[in-house]
Coordinates of N, CA and C in Angstrom, one line a residue:
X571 N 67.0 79.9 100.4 CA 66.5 78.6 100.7 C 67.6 77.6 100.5
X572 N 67.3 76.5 101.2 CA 68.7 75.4 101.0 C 67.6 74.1 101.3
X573 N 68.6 73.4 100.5 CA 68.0 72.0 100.7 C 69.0 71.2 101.5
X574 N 68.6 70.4 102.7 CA 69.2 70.0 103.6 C 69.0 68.2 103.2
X575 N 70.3 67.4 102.7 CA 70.1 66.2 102.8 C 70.4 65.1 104.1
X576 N 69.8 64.3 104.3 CA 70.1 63.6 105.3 C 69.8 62.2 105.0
X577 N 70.5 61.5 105.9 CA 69.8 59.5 105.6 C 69.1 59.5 103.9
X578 N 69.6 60.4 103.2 CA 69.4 59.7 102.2 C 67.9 60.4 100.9
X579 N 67.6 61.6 102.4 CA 66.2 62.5 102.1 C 66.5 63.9 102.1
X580 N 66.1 64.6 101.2 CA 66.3 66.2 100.8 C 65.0 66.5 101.6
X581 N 65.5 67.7 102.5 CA 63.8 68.5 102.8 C 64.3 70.2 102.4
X582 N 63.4 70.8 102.1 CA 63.8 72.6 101.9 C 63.8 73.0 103.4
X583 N 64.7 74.1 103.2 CA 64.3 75.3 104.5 C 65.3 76.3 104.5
X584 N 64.9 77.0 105.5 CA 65.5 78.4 105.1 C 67.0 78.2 105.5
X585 N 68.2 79.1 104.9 CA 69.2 79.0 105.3 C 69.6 79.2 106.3
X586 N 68.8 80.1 107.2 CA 69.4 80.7 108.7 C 69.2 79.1 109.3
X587 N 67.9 78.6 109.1 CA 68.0 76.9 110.0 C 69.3 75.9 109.4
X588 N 69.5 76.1 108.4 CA 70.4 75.1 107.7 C 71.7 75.8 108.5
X589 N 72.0 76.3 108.2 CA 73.2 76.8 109.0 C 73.2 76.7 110.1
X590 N 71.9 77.2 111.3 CA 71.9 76.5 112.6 C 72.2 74.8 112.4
X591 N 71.8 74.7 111.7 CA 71.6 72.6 112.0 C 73.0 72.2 111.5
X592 N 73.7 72.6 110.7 CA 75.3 71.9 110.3 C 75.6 72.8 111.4
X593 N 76.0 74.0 111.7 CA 76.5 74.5 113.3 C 76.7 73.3 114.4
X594 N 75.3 72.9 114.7 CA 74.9 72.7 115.9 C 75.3 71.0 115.9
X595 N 75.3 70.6 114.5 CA 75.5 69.1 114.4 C 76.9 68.8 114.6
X596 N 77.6 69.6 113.9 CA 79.1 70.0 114.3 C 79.6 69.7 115.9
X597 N 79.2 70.9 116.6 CA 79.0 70.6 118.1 C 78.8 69.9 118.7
X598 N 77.7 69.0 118.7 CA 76.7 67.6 119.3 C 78.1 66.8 118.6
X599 N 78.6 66.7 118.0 CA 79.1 65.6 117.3 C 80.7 65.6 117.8
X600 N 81.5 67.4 118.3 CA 82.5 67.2 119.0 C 82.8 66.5 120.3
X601 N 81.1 66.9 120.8 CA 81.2 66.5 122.1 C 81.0 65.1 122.1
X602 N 81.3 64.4 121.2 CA 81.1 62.7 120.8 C 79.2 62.4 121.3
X603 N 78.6 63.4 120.9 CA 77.2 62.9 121.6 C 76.4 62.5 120.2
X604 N 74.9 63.0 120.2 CA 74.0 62.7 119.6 C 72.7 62.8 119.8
X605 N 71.6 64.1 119.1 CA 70.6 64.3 119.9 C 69.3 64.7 118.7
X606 N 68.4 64.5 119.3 CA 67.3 64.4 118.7 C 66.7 65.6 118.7
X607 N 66.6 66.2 117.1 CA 66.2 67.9 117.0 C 65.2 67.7 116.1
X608 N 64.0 69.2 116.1 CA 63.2 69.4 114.6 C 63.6 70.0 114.2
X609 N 63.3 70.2 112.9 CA 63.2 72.0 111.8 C 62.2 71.8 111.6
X610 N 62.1 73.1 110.9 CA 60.8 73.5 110.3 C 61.6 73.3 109.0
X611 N 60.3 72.8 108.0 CA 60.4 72.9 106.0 C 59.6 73.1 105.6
X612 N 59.6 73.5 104.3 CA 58.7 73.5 103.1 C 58.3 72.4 102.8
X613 N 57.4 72.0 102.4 CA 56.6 71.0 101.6 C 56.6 71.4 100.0
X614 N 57.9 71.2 99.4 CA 58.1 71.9 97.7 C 57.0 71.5 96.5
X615 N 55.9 70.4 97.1 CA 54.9 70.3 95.8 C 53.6 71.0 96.2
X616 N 53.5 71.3 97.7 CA 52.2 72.2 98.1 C 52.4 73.6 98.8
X617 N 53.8 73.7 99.1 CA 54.5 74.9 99.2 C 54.1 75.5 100.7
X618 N 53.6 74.1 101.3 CA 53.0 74.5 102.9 C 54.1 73.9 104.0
X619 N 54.2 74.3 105.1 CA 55.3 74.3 106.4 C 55.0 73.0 106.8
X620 N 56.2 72.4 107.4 CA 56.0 71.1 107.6 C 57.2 71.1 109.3
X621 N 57.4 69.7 109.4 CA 58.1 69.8 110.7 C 59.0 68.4 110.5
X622 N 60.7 68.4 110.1 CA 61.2 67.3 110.1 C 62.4 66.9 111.4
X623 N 62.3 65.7 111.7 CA 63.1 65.5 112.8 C 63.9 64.1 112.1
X624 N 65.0 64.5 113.2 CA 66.6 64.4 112.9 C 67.2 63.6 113.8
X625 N 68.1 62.7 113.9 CA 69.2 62.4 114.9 C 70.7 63.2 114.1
X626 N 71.4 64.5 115.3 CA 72.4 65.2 114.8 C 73.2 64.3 115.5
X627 N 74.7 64.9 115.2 CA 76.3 64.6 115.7 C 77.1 63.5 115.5
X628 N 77.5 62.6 116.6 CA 78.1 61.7 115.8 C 77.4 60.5 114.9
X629 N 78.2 60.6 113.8 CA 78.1 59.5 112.8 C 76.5 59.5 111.7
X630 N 76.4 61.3 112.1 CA 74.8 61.1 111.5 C 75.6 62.7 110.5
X631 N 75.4 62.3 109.4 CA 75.8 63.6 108.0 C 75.0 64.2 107.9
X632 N 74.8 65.8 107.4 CA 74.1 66.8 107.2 C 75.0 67.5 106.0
X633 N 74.1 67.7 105.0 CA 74.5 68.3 104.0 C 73.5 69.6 103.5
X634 N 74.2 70.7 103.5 CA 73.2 72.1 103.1 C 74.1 72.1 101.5
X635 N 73.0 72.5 100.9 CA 73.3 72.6 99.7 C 72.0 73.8 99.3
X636 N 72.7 74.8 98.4 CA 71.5 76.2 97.9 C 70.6 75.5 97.2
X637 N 69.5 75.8 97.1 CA 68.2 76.0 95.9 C 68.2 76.8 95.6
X638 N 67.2 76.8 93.9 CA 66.4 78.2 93.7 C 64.9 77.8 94.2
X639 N 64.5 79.6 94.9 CA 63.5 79.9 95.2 C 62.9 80.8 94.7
X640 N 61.5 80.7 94.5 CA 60.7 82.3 93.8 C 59.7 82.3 95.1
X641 N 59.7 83.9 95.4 CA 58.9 83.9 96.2 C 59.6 84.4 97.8
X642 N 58.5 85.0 98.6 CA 59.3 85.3 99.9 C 59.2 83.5 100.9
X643 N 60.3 84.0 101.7 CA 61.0 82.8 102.3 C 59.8 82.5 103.9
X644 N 59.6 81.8 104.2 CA 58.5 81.6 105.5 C 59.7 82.1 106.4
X645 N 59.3 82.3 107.6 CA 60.1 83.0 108.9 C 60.2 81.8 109.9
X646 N 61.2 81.5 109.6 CA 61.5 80.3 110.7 C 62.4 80.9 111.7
X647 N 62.6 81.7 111.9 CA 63.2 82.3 113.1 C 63.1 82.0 114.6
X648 N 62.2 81.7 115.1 CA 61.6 81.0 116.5 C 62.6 79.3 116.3
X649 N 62.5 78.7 115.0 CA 62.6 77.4 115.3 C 64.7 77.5 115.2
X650 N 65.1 78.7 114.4 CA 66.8 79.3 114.4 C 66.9 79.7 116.1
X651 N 66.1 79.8 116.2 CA 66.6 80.4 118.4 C 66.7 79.0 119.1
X652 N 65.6 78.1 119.0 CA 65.9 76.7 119.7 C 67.3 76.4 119.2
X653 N 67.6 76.3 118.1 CA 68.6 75.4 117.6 C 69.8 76.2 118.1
X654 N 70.1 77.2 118.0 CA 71.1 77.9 118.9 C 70.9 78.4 120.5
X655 N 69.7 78.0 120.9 CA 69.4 77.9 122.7 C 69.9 76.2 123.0
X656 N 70.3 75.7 122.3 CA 70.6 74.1 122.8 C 72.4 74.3 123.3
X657 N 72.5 73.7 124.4 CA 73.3 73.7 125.3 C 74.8 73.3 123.9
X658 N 74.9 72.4 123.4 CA 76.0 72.4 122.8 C 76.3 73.8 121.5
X659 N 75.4 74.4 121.4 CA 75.6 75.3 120.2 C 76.7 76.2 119.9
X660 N 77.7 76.6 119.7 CA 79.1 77.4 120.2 C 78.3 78.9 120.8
X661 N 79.1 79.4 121.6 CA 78.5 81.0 121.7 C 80.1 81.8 121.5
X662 N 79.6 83.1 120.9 CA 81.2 83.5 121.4 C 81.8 83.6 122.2
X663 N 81.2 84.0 123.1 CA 81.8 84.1 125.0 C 81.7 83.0 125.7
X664 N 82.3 82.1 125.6 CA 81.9 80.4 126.1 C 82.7 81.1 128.0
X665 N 81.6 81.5 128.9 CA 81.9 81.0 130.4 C 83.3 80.0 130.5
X666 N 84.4 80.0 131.2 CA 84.8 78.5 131.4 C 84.6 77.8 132.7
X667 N 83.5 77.8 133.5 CA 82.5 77.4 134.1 C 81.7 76.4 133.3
X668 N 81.3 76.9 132.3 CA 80.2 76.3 131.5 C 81.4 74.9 130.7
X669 N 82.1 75.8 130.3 CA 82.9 74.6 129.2 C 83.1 73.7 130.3
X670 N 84.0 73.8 131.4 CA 84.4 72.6 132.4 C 83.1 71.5 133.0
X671 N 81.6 72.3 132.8 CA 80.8 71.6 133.2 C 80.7 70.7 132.1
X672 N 80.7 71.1 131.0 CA 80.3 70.2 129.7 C 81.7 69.1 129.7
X673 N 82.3 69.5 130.0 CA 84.1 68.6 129.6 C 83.9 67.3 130.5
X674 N 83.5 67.7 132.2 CA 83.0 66.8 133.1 C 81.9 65.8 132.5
X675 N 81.0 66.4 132.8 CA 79.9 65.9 132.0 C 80.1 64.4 130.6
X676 N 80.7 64.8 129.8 CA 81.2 63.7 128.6 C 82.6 63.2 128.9
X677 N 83.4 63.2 129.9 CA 84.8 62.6 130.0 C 85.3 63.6 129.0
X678 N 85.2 64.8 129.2 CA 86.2 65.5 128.3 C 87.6 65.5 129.0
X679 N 89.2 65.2 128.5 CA 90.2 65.4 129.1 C 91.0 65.7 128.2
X680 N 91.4 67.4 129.2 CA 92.0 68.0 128.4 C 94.3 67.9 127.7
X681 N 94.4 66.6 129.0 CA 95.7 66.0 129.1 C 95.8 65.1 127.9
X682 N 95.0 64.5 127.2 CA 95.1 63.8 125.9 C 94.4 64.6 125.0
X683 N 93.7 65.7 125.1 CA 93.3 66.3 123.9 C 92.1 65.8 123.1
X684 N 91.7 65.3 124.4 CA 90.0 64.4 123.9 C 89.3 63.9 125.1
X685 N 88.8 62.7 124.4 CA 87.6 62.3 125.7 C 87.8 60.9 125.7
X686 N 88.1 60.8 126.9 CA 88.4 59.5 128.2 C 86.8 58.6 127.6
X687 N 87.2 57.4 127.5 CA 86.0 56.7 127.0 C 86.0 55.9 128.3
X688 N 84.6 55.8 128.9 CA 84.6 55.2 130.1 C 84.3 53.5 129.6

């Protein structure tokens, strides 16, 4: 389990989502964007599933940091597949079709080594 801080608030969740969410914030945040995600959490005083949402990428911090946990972990796995089915998530086999659409798409230019601010 990991505790995920954000704006200033700790929520629990499993590591596979915590590591999807700094992954994917990483991403959202190269591509100078910024987008509105959930996770799933724990609720640590009633130990029931909860649902928190986020602004990721630029200029928004995510911090995973470990807990201790007793006990088996809830299966957030369905909510680790959205977060890595989102269009900015890295894959290893990145198309360069796909990258050039996304580069277009944000003024990506690759002659300065960044992105053309319109």
């Amino acid at each position: 389990m990991r505790c995920v801080t954000y704006a200033g608030q700790t929520v629990l969740t499993t590591a596979d989502v915590a590591d999807a969410l700094v992954t994917l914030t990483a991403a959202v945040a190269k591509f100078g964007d910024a987008e509105a995600v959930r996770i799933p959490i724990v609720v640590e005083s009633s130990r029931s599933v909860g649902e928190a949402e986020l602004v990721i990428g630029v200029g928004n911090d995510v911090l995973s940091a470990p807990t201790e946990w007793d006990g088996d972990e809830p299966n957030f796995s369905e909510a680790v597949a959205d977060l890595k089915a989102h269009r900015f998530y890295p894959t290893e086999r990145a198309n360069a079709d796909d990258v050039s659409d996304l580069a277009d798409a944000h003024h990506y230019d690759p002659d300065f080594d960044g992105f053309d601010r319109i």
